[in-house]
């Protein structure tokens, strides 16, 4: 799959740079042609000689060769590449990528690259968890950079946590996956909103009501729509998931926040996929201080939230609207009722009775119900379910 592919391997100044040697070797073994660009600091961690030997090409570090003045053209390198992989990517390089600072050859190459860019972050756990780093990663993901997530484990500092660069074998697998995804941009003129994850309804400054939704199904759908070229706004409750590439992410907390964000985005949208597990009830009043316990029982009065899907369905004007249903009994009848009540094109039903379907897992077993009838699908990955759902959206578009 990587045979004959042109890959720029960017190496930055992290202790994980030693893994770049193995990574380079694996890429070359897969048949890729690899050109290595190192930041000046990366040379302190792994020698250019090692990388030149493994990649079979001279290493590029400076803008020009100081001995003969020969120019290292970042522009032609950017054009040459089928893929640009920065591994390890330090917090510093990620920040420069997010802001467009072009103070070394790797950064100017990044800014000139037309190919898919992937980064494998490597840093200490606190640097990785820092809000600035997370914001930069999110910005890059929204711009289409693939993030190869670091792993949890022992770090060079002796601390244990998330920040270890993914292993070279894993990075190569992900690069192959990215290369294979040459999906037709069949939705390139379309704009969709996807709601995903659980909302959080505050009781007081400390407690809240929520549910077990992981957001995985909605994120998979957003990713699939973006892969096919659509402009996607992902309105999401709290999750631990990374933003899919090329997707605009809007973070919300409560059902009310999600409603407001969805109504706003719906004005410009061609369709909506309502995947979020929105709270149906929220406390009537949010205490402004932590509620004290007493010896008595207590009651929290709840009021209904607004139904986002129903609201969008009421102003549908020929656009596509897809809903989800998670039922424990009377599944089919309830799903059909939702179809009518919320003015949906189809409902994706997952039953909690089915093993492997529903909340936290990576698989789902769904039945798709529309006005023509219902189609039951076998247990499959949420990515595959996303692909079936987006196929169906496309077939409705083409009607
Ligand atoms: O009525 P029920 O909550 O079972 O319907 C589920 C569907 O409606 C899902 O698609 C969910 O995202 C959507 N929904 C919504 N706003 C709510 C409740 C549900 O968009 N307040």
mmCIF file of C-alpha atoms in Angstrom, residues 11-383:
data_model
loop_
_atom_site.group_PDB
_atom_site.id
_atom_site.type_symbol
_atom_site.label_atom_id
_atom_site.label_comp_id
_atom_site.label_asym_id
_atom_site.label_seq_id
_atom_site.Cartn_x
_atom_site.Cartn_y
_atom_site.Cartn_z
ATOM 1 C CA UNK A 11 11.493 14.697 13.326
ATOM 2 C CA UNK A 12 11.426 17.182 16.201
ATOM 3 C CA UNK A 13 13.401 17.515 19.410
ATOM 4 C CA UNK A 14 11.904 14.879 21.650
ATOM 5 C CA UNK A 15 13.468 11.894 23.360
ATOM 6 C CA UNK A 16 11.043 9.771 21.311
ATOM 7 C CA UNK A 17 13.132 10.725 18.231
ATOM 8 C CA UNK A 18 14.971 7.435 18.709
ATOM 9 C CA UNK A 19 11.781 5.666 17.614
ATOM 10 C CA UNK A 20 11.891 7.615 14.340
ATOM 11 C CA UNK A 21 14.749 5.363 13.218
ATOM 12 C CA UNK A 22 12.561 2.268 13.441
ATOM 13 C CA UNK A 23 9.644 4.173 11.941
ATOM 14 C CA UNK A 24 11.747 5.213 8.946
ATOM 15 C CA UNK A 25 12.975 1.652 8.470
ATOM 16 C CA UNK A 26 9.421 0.280 8.521
ATOM 17 C CA UNK A 27 8.225 2.861 5.988
ATOM 18 C CA UNK A 28 11.132 2.065 3.651
ATOM 19 C CA UNK A 29 10.462 -1.649 4.101
ATOM 20 C CA UNK A 30 6.861 -1.054 3.006
ATOM 21 C CA UNK A 31 8.219 0.400 -0.231
ATOM 22 C CA UNK A 32 7.807 4.099 0.576
ATOM 23 C CA UNK A 33 10.334 6.692 -0.518
ATOM 24 C CA UNK A 34 11.173 8.677 2.602
ATOM 25 C CA UNK A 35 12.773 12.124 2.900
ATOM 26 C CA UNK A 36 13.655 13.163 6.426
ATOM 27 C CA UNK A 37 13.403 16.749 7.612
ATOM 28 C CA UNK A 38 14.733 17.380 11.122
ATOM 29 C CA UNK A 39 14.465 20.440 13.322
ATOM 30 C CA UNK A 40 17.840 21.707 14.570
ATOM 31 C CA UNK A 41 17.101 20.365 18.067
ATOM 32 C CA UNK A 42 16.154 16.911 16.729
ATOM 33 C CA UNK A 43 19.825 16.437 15.764
ATOM 34 C CA UNK A 44 20.632 16.352 19.485
ATOM 35 C CA UNK A 45 18.403 13.326 19.919
ATOM 36 C CA UNK A 46 19.188 11.231 16.856
ATOM 37 C CA UNK A 47 22.031 11.670 14.414
ATOM 38 C CA UNK A 48 21.475 12.762 10.816
ATOM 39 C CA UNK A 49 23.820 9.938 9.814
ATOM 40 C CA UNK A 50 21.451 7.326 11.260
ATOM 41 C CA UNK A 51 18.453 8.857 9.528
ATOM 42 C CA UNK A 52 20.287 9.402 6.223
ATOM 43 C CA UNK A 53 21.411 5.771 6.190
ATOM 44 C CA UNK A 54 17.946 4.435 6.942
ATOM 45 C CA UNK A 55 16.102 6.735 4.531
ATOM 46 C CA UNK A 56 18.808 6.388 1.828
ATOM 47 C CA UNK A 57 18.758 10.157 1.288
ATOM 48 C CA UNK A 58 20.556 13.137 2.822
ATOM 49 C CA UNK A 59 18.808 14.739 5.774
ATOM 50 C CA UNK A 60 17.363 18.215 5.474
ATOM 51 C CA UNK A 61 17.679 20.598 8.418
ATOM 52 C CA UNK A 62 18.699 24.048 7.209
ATOM 53 C CA UNK A 63 17.134 26.292 4.587
ATOM 54 C CA UNK A 64 20.345 26.079 2.592
ATOM 55 C CA UNK A 65 23.620 24.207 2.653
ATOM 56 C CA UNK A 66 26.107 26.613 4.378
ATOM 57 C CA UNK A 67 29.046 25.186 2.394
ATOM 58 C CA UNK A 68 27.810 25.729 -1.150
ATOM 59 C CA UNK A 69 24.690 27.844 -0.627
ATOM 60 C CA UNK A 70 22.477 25.201 -2.247
ATOM 61 C CA UNK A 71 18.841 25.916 -1.435
ATOM 62 C CA UNK A 72 16.702 23.215 0.191
ATOM 63 C CA UNK A 73 13.379 23.931 -1.447
ATOM 64 C CA UNK A 74 10.570 23.359 1.007
ATOM 65 C CA UNK A 75 8.093 24.206 -1.750
ATOM 66 C CA UNK A 76 9.150 21.424 -4.109
ATOM 67 C CA UNK A 77 9.400 19.045 -1.157
ATOM 68 C CA UNK A 78 5.842 19.962 -0.175
ATOM 69 C CA UNK A 79 4.675 19.286 -3.729
ATOM 70 C CA UNK A 80 6.599 16.014 -3.956
ATOM 71 C CA UNK A 81 4.964 14.457 -0.890
ATOM 72 C CA UNK A 82 1.967 12.123 -0.842
ATOM 73 C CA UNK A 83 2.024 12.254 2.943
ATOM 74 C CA UNK A 84 3.779 14.321 5.566
ATOM 75 C CA UNK A 85 4.285 12.629 8.918
ATOM 76 C CA UNK A 86 5.773 14.442 11.907
ATOM 77 C CA UNK A 87 6.870 11.867 14.469
ATOM 78 C CA UNK A 88 7.672 12.682 17.178
ATOM 79 C CA UNK A 89 5.804 15.993 17.242
ATOM 80 C CA UNK A 90 6.661 18.129 20.279
ATOM 81 C CA UNK A 91 4.286 20.559 21.992
ATOM 82 C CA UNK A 92 6.437 23.337 20.517
ATOM 83 C CA UNK A 93 6.051 22.096 16.924
ATOM 84 C CA UNK A 94 2.307 21.538 17.355
ATOM 85 C CA UNK A 95 1.977 25.128 18.604
ATOM 86 C CA UNK A 96 3.951 26.432 15.633
ATOM 87 C CA UNK A 97 1.805 24.412 13.240
ATOM 88 C CA UNK A 98 -1.373 25.788 14.805
ATOM 89 C CA UNK A 99 -0.178 29.382 14.504
ATOM 90 C CA UNK A 100 1.856 29.201 11.285
ATOM 91 C CA UNK A 101 5.288 30.054 12.684
ATOM 92 C CA UNK A 102 7.814 29.289 9.944
ATOM 93 C CA UNK A 103 11.170 29.450 11.693
ATOM 94 C CA UNK A 104 12.728 26.214 10.457
ATOM 95 C CA UNK A 105 12.705 24.040 7.359
ATOM 96 C CA UNK A 106 10.212 21.571 8.845
ATOM 97 C CA UNK A 107 7.698 24.354 9.479
ATOM 98 C CA UNK A 108 8.073 25.939 6.022
ATOM 99 C CA UNK A 109 7.689 22.467 4.513
ATOM 100 C CA UNK A 110 4.535 21.916 6.577
ATOM 101 C CA UNK A 111 3.093 25.216 5.386
ATOM 102 C CA UNK A 112 3.854 24.279 1.766
ATOM 103 C CA UNK A 113 2.631 20.685 1.934
ATOM 104 C CA UNK A 114 -0.441 19.900 -0.128
ATOM 105 C CA UNK A 115 -0.623 16.302 1.001
ATOM 106 C CA UNK A 116 -2.293 14.809 4.041
ATOM 107 C CA UNK A 117 -0.365 15.706 7.207
ATOM 108 C CA UNK A 118 -0.219 13.413 10.237
ATOM 109 C CA UNK A 119 1.385 14.060 13.613
ATOM 110 C CA UNK A 120 2.379 11.645 16.375
ATOM 111 C CA UNK A 121 2.660 13.793 19.519
ATOM 112 C CA UNK A 122 5.241 12.910 22.158
ATOM 113 C CA UNK A 123 5.699 14.806 25.392
ATOM 114 C CA UNK A 124 5.344 14.664 29.118
ATOM 115 C CA UNK A 125 1.831 13.992 30.434
ATOM 116 C CA UNK A 126 1.250 17.481 31.826
ATOM 117 C CA UNK A 127 2.409 19.139 28.610
ATOM 118 C CA UNK A 128 0.084 16.877 26.647
ATOM 119 C CA UNK A 129 -2.867 17.523 28.948
ATOM 120 C CA UNK A 130 -2.233 21.290 29.014
ATOM 121 C CA UNK A 131 -5.164 23.227 27.681
ATOM 122 C CA UNK A 132 -2.909 25.012 25.145
ATOM 123 C CA UNK A 133 -1.617 21.759 23.665
ATOM 124 C CA UNK A 134 -5.125 20.297 23.559
ATOM 125 C CA UNK A 135 -6.426 23.455 21.880
ATOM 126 C CA UNK A 136 -3.618 23.309 19.309
ATOM 127 C CA UNK A 137 -4.360 19.644 18.563
ATOM 128 C CA UNK A 138 -8.010 20.473 18.133
ATOM 129 C CA UNK A 139 -7.191 23.340 15.774
ATOM 130 C CA UNK A 140 -4.961 21.072 13.704
ATOM 131 C CA UNK A 141 -7.576 18.300 13.602
ATOM 132 C CA UNK A 142 -10.190 20.782 12.440
ATOM 133 C CA UNK A 143 -7.866 21.774 9.620
ATOM 134 C CA UNK A 144 -7.541 18.170 8.528
ATOM 135 C CA UNK A 145 -4.315 17.084 10.232
ATOM 136 C CA UNK A 146 -4.514 13.457 11.383
ATOM 137 C CA UNK A 147 -3.561 13.043 15.028
ATOM 138 C CA UNK A 148 -1.951 9.722 15.905
ATOM 139 C CA UNK A 149 -2.769 9.666 19.588
ATOM 140 C CA UNK A 150 -0.010 9.096 22.123
ATOM 141 C CA UNK A 151 -0.289 6.199 24.506
ATOM 142 C CA UNK A 152 -0.538 5.917 28.237
ATOM 143 C CA UNK A 153 2.616 4.617 29.844
ATOM 144 C CA UNK A 154 5.983 5.320 31.342
ATOM 145 C CA UNK A 155 7.521 8.591 30.182
ATOM 146 C CA UNK A 156 11.144 9.714 29.951
ATOM 147 C CA UNK A 157 10.602 11.924 33.001
ATOM 148 C CA UNK A 158 9.820 8.824 35.073
ATOM 149 C CA UNK A 159 6.179 9.878 35.356
ATOM 150 C CA UNK A 160 3.419 7.640 34.056
ATOM 151 C CA UNK A 161 0.605 8.996 31.900
ATOM 152 C CA UNK A 162 -0.554 9.856 28.390
ATOM 153 C CA UNK A 163 2.183 11.322 26.216
ATOM 154 C CA UNK A 164 4.287 8.397 24.962
ATOM 155 C CA UNK A 165 4.552 8.496 21.205
ATOM 156 C CA UNK A 166 2.611 5.696 19.519
ATOM 157 C CA UNK A 167 4.832 2.737 18.602
ATOM 158 C CA UNK A 168 6.319 2.793 15.059
ATOM 159 C CA UNK A 169 4.264 -0.257 13.974
ATOM 160 C CA UNK A 170 1.060 1.472 15.076
ATOM 161 C CA UNK A 171 2.032 4.695 13.275
ATOM 162 C CA UNK A 172 2.709 2.775 10.039
ATOM 163 C CA UNK A 173 -0.708 1.079 10.326
ATOM 164 C CA UNK A 174 -2.412 4.444 10.724
ATOM 165 C CA UNK A 175 -0.482 5.913 7.796
ATOM 166 C CA UNK A 176 -1.576 2.984 5.644
ATOM 167 C CA UNK A 177 -5.175 3.571 6.743
ATOM 168 C CA UNK A 178 -4.934 7.253 5.804
ATOM 169 C CA UNK A 179 -3.445 6.395 2.415
ATOM 170 C CA UNK A 180 -6.218 3.871 1.756
ATOM 171 C CA UNK A 181 -8.921 6.420 2.443
ATOM 172 C CA UNK A 182 -9.117 7.800 -1.045
ATOM 173 C CA UNK A 183 -12.831 8.377 -0.730
ATOM 174 C CA UNK A 184 -14.749 10.172 -3.471
ATOM 175 C CA UNK A 185 -15.736 13.663 -2.373
ATOM 176 C CA UNK A 186 -19.396 13.010 -3.127
ATOM 177 C CA UNK A 187 -20.658 15.461 -0.478
ATOM 178 C CA UNK A 188 -18.332 18.355 -1.184
ATOM 179 C CA UNK A 189 -21.063 20.961 -1.613
ATOM 180 C CA UNK A 190 -23.019 19.896 1.476
ATOM 181 C CA UNK A 191 -23.147 21.158 5.041
ATOM 182 C CA UNK A 192 -24.275 18.929 7.898
ATOM 183 C CA UNK A 193 -24.643 19.246 11.621
ATOM 184 C CA UNK A 194 -24.090 16.270 13.879
ATOM 185 C CA UNK A 195 -24.983 16.249 17.567
ATOM 186 C CA UNK A 196 -23.067 13.778 19.711
ATOM 187 C CA UNK A 197 -22.326 12.724 23.263
ATOM 188 C CA UNK A 198 -24.106 13.292 26.534
ATOM 189 C CA UNK A 199 -25.372 16.595 27.864
ATOM 190 C CA UNK A 200 -24.732 17.624 31.462
ATOM 191 C CA UNK A 201 -27.458 19.223 33.564
ATOM 192 C CA UNK A 202 -26.176 21.009 36.647
ATOM 193 C CA UNK A 203 -27.872 20.496 39.997
ATOM 194 C CA UNK A 204 -25.475 22.751 41.892
ATOM 195 C CA UNK A 205 -21.872 23.843 41.217
ATOM 196 C CA UNK A 206 -20.663 20.304 42.012
ATOM 197 C CA UNK A 207 -23.327 17.784 40.983
ATOM 198 C CA UNK A 208 -24.963 17.096 37.682
ATOM 199 C CA UNK A 209 -27.218 14.687 35.785
ATOM 200 C CA UNK A 210 -25.870 12.966 32.697
ATOM 201 C CA UNK A 211 -25.866 9.571 30.921
ATOM 202 C CA UNK A 212 -23.471 6.952 29.573
ATOM 203 C CA UNK A 213 -23.208 8.138 25.966
ATOM 204 C CA UNK A 214 -19.573 8.056 24.773
ATOM 205 C CA UNK A 215 -20.156 10.105 21.620
ATOM 206 C CA UNK A 216 -18.400 7.456 19.499
ATOM 207 C CA UNK A 217 -21.274 6.920 17.052
ATOM 208 C CA UNK A 218 -21.733 10.643 16.380
ATOM 209 C CA UNK A 219 -17.993 11.219 15.994
ATOM 210 C CA UNK A 220 -17.778 8.341 13.509
ATOM 211 C CA UNK A 221 -20.611 9.867 11.468
ATOM 212 C CA UNK A 222 -18.983 13.323 11.521
ATOM 213 C CA UNK A 223 -15.709 11.757 10.361
ATOM 214 C CA UNK A 224 -17.396 9.847 7.531
ATOM 215 C CA UNK A 225 -19.274 12.942 6.298
ATOM 216 C CA UNK A 226 -16.040 14.985 6.343
ATOM 217 C CA UNK A 227 -14.153 12.241 4.512
ATOM 218 C CA UNK A 228 -16.698 12.468 1.717
ATOM 219 C CA UNK A 229 -16.044 16.198 1.486
ATOM 220 C CA UNK A 230 -18.939 17.643 3.495
ATOM 221 C CA UNK A 231 -18.568 20.667 5.753
ATOM 222 C CA UNK A 232 -19.436 19.300 9.186
ATOM 223 C CA UNK A 233 -20.310 21.070 12.436
ATOM 224 C CA UNK A 234 -20.106 18.623 15.316
ATOM 225 C CA UNK A 235 -22.031 19.871 18.334
ATOM 226 C CA UNK A 236 -20.766 17.788 21.179
ATOM 227 C CA UNK A 237 -21.335 17.157 24.850
ATOM 228 C CA UNK A 238 -18.434 16.077 27.035
ATOM 229 C CA UNK A 239 -16.416 13.189 25.613
ATOM 230 C CA UNK A 240 -12.809 12.035 25.676
ATOM 231 C CA UNK A 241 -12.692 11.650 21.884
ATOM 232 C CA UNK A 242 -10.368 13.508 19.545
ATOM 233 C CA UNK A 243 -11.968 15.813 16.972
ATOM 234 C CA UNK A 244 -12.269 13.997 13.633
ATOM 235 C CA UNK A 245 -10.180 15.446 10.838
ATOM 236 C CA UNK A 246 -11.701 18.334 8.934
ATOM 237 C CA UNK A 247 -14.634 18.718 11.309
ATOM 238 C CA UNK A 248 -15.645 21.963 13.036
ATOM 239 C CA UNK A 249 -16.325 21.133 16.660
ATOM 240 C CA UNK A 250 -18.589 23.122 18.974
ATOM 241 C CA UNK A 251 -18.435 22.086 22.627
ATOM 242 C CA UNK A 252 -21.556 22.444 24.719
ATOM 243 C CA UNK A 253 -22.550 21.412 28.223
ATOM 244 C CA UNK A 254 -26.320 21.371 28.772
ATOM 245 C CA UNK A 255 -29.300 20.390 26.615
ATOM 246 C CA UNK A 256 -30.149 24.102 26.418
ATOM 247 C CA UNK A 257 -26.630 24.941 25.109
ATOM 248 C CA UNK A 258 -26.863 22.124 22.561
ATOM 249 C CA UNK A 259 -30.284 23.322 21.446
ATOM 250 C CA UNK A 260 -29.014 26.880 20.911
ATOM 251 C CA UNK A 261 -25.916 25.746 18.995
ATOM 252 C CA UNK A 262 -27.957 23.354 16.832
ATOM 253 C CA UNK A 263 -30.649 25.905 15.959
ATOM 254 C CA UNK A 264 -27.945 28.410 14.993
ATOM 255 C CA UNK A 265 -26.047 25.909 12.792
ATOM 256 C CA UNK A 266 -29.281 24.572 11.243
ATOM 257 C CA UNK A 267 -29.854 27.890 9.437
ATOM 258 C CA UNK A 268 -27.000 27.158 7.041
ATOM 259 C CA UNK A 269 -27.218 23.353 7.001
ATOM 260 C CA UNK A 270 -28.324 20.870 4.338
ATOM 261 C CA UNK A 271 -29.050 18.231 6.935
ATOM 262 C CA UNK A 272 -28.681 17.070 10.515
ATOM 263 C CA UNK A 273 -27.810 13.816 12.211
ATOM 264 C CA UNK A 274 -29.086 13.851 15.769
ATOM 265 C CA UNK A 275 -26.887 11.413 17.566
ATOM 266 C CA UNK A 276 -26.577 13.085 20.970
ATOM 267 C CA UNK A 277 -28.042 11.611 24.122
ATOM 268 C CA UNK A 278 -29.786 14.776 25.214
ATOM 269 C CA UNK A 279 -31.182 14.980 28.730
ATOM 270 C CA UNK A 280 -34.970 14.944 28.631
ATOM 271 C CA UNK A 281 -35.207 16.676 32.007
ATOM 272 C CA UNK A 282 -33.143 19.316 33.741
ATOM 273 C CA UNK A 283 -33.351 20.763 37.272
ATOM 274 C CA UNK A 284 -35.893 23.572 37.539
ATOM 275 C CA UNK A 285 -33.376 25.632 39.492
ATOM 276 C CA UNK A 286 -29.591 25.319 39.687
ATOM 277 C CA UNK A 287 -28.383 26.046 43.212
ATOM 278 C CA UNK A 288 -25.622 28.655 43.230
ATOM 279 C CA UNK A 289 -23.918 26.944 46.191
ATOM 280 C CA UNK A 290 -23.197 23.314 46.994
ATOM 281 C CA UNK A 291 -26.380 21.783 48.428
ATOM 282 C CA UNK A 292 -25.841 20.707 52.003
ATOM 283 C CA UNK A 293 -26.945 17.263 53.109
ATOM 284 C CA UNK A 294 -29.348 16.906 55.981
ATOM 285 C CA UNK A 295 -30.933 13.908 57.676
ATOM 286 C CA UNK A 296 -34.017 14.222 55.487
ATOM 287 C CA UNK A 297 -34.503 12.816 52.002
ATOM 288 C CA UNK A 298 -34.418 15.352 49.248
ATOM 289 C CA UNK A 299 -36.210 15.925 45.956
ATOM 290 C CA UNK A 300 -34.975 17.649 42.869
ATOM 291 C CA UNK A 301 -37.689 19.104 40.710
ATOM 292 C CA UNK A 302 -37.081 18.581 37.021
ATOM 293 C CA UNK A 303 -38.550 20.259 33.964
ATOM 294 C CA UNK A 304 -38.596 19.140 30.346
ATOM 295 C CA UNK A 305 -35.795 20.199 28.021
ATOM 296 C CA UNK A 306 -36.427 21.207 24.434
ATOM 297 C CA UNK A 307 -36.340 18.441 21.849
ATOM 298 C CA UNK A 308 -33.644 19.500 19.379
ATOM 299 C CA UNK A 309 -34.530 16.969 16.685
ATOM 300 C CA UNK A 310 -38.202 17.920 16.852
ATOM 301 C CA UNK A 311 -37.404 21.625 16.616
ATOM 302 C CA UNK A 312 -35.193 21.137 13.547
ATOM 303 C CA UNK A 313 -37.799 18.791 12.058
ATOM 304 C CA UNK A 314 -40.400 21.556 12.360
ATOM 305 C CA UNK A 315 -38.325 23.828 10.107
ATOM 306 C CA UNK A 316 -37.071 21.125 7.784
ATOM 307 C CA UNK A 317 -37.860 22.617 4.407
ATOM 308 C CA UNK A 318 -36.810 19.595 2.383
ATOM 309 C CA UNK A 319 -33.573 19.014 4.287
ATOM 310 C CA UNK A 320 -32.423 15.673 5.631
ATOM 311 C CA UNK A 321 -32.876 14.859 9.284
ATOM 312 C CA UNK A 322 -31.763 11.636 10.903
ATOM 313 C CA UNK A 323 -32.532 10.565 14.454
ATOM 314 C CA UNK A 324 -31.380 7.820 16.769
ATOM 315 C CA UNK A 325 -33.424 5.721 19.111
ATOM 316 C CA UNK A 326 -32.147 3.710 22.006
ATOM 317 C CA UNK A 327 -34.982 1.642 23.373
ATOM 318 C CA UNK A 328 -35.315 -1.114 25.917
ATOM 319 C CA UNK A 329 -38.796 -2.252 24.850
ATOM 320 C CA UNK A 330 -41.347 -1.726 22.089
ATOM 321 C CA UNK A 331 -38.370 -0.752 19.953
ATOM 322 C CA UNK A 332 -39.907 -0.713 16.477
ATOM 323 C CA UNK A 333 -43.153 1.014 17.471
ATOM 324 C CA UNK A 334 -41.286 3.722 19.414
ATOM 325 C CA UNK A 335 -38.850 4.303 16.565
ATOM 326 C CA UNK A 336 -41.691 4.706 14.080
ATOM 327 C CA UNK A 337 -43.426 7.124 16.392
ATOM 328 C CA UNK A 338 -40.188 9.183 16.500
ATOM 329 C CA UNK A 339 -40.017 9.182 12.708
ATOM 330 C CA UNK A 340 -43.426 10.860 12.518
ATOM 331 C CA UNK A 341 -43.252 13.091 15.582
ATOM 332 C CA UNK A 342 -39.845 14.573 14.820
ATOM 333 C CA UNK A 343 -40.336 14.652 11.042
ATOM 334 C CA UNK A 344 -37.236 12.506 10.419
ATOM 335 C CA UNK A 345 -36.147 10.848 7.167
ATOM 336 C CA UNK A 346 -34.988 7.795 9.023
ATOM 337 C CA UNK A 347 -34.327 6.543 12.517
ATOM 338 C CA UNK A 348 -31.336 4.440 13.524
ATOM 339 C CA UNK A 349 -32.554 2.085 16.196
ATOM 340 C CA UNK A 350 -30.181 0.404 18.592
ATOM 341 C CA UNK A 351 -31.595 -1.829 21.221
ATOM 342 C CA UNK A 352 -29.982 -2.221 24.619
ATOM 343 C CA UNK A 353 -31.006 -5.865 24.410
ATOM 344 C CA UNK A 354 -28.431 -6.560 21.720
ATOM 345 C CA UNK A 355 -24.995 -7.469 22.985
ATOM 346 C CA UNK A 356 -22.386 -5.102 21.551
ATOM 347 C CA UNK A 357 -24.895 -2.345 20.727
ATOM 348 C CA UNK A 358 -25.369 1.028 22.328
ATOM 349 C CA UNK A 359 -23.360 3.234 24.636
ATOM 350 C CA UNK A 360 -19.676 2.848 25.298
ATOM 351 C CA UNK A 361 -18.411 0.178 22.890
ATOM 352 C CA UNK A 362 -16.837 0.371 19.459
ATOM 353 C CA UNK A 363 -19.521 -1.778 17.848
ATOM 354 C CA UNK A 364 -23.190 -1.305 17.170
ATOM 355 C CA UNK A 365 -26.078 -3.368 15.891
ATOM 356 C CA UNK A 366 -28.694 -1.214 14.274
ATOM 357 C CA UNK A 367 -32.004 -1.349 12.473
ATOM 358 C CA UNK A 368 -32.713 1.511 10.102
ATOM 359 C CA UNK A 369 -36.349 2.508 9.903
ATOM 360 C CA UNK A 370 -37.799 4.815 7.283
ATOM 361 C CA UNK A 371 -41.255 5.334 5.822
ATOM 362 C CA UNK A 372 -40.749 2.390 3.461
ATOM 363 C CA UNK A 373 -39.937 -0.114 6.186
ATOM 364 C CA UNK A 374 -37.040 -1.340 8.246
ATOM 365 C CA UNK A 375 -33.643 -2.919 7.530
ATOM 366 C CA UNK A 376 -31.804 -4.875 10.175
ATOM 367 C CA UNK A 377 -27.993 -4.838 10.067
ATOM 368 C CA UNK A 378 -25.605 -7.273 11.753
ATOM 369 C CA UNK A 379 -23.190 -6.303 14.543
ATOM 370 C CA UNK A 380 -20.429 -4.134 13.070
ATOM 371 C CA UNK A 381 -17.993 -1.386 14.032
ATOM 372 C CA UNK A 382 -19.371 2.100 14.617
ATOM 373 C CA UNK A 383 -17.220 3.240 11.662
#
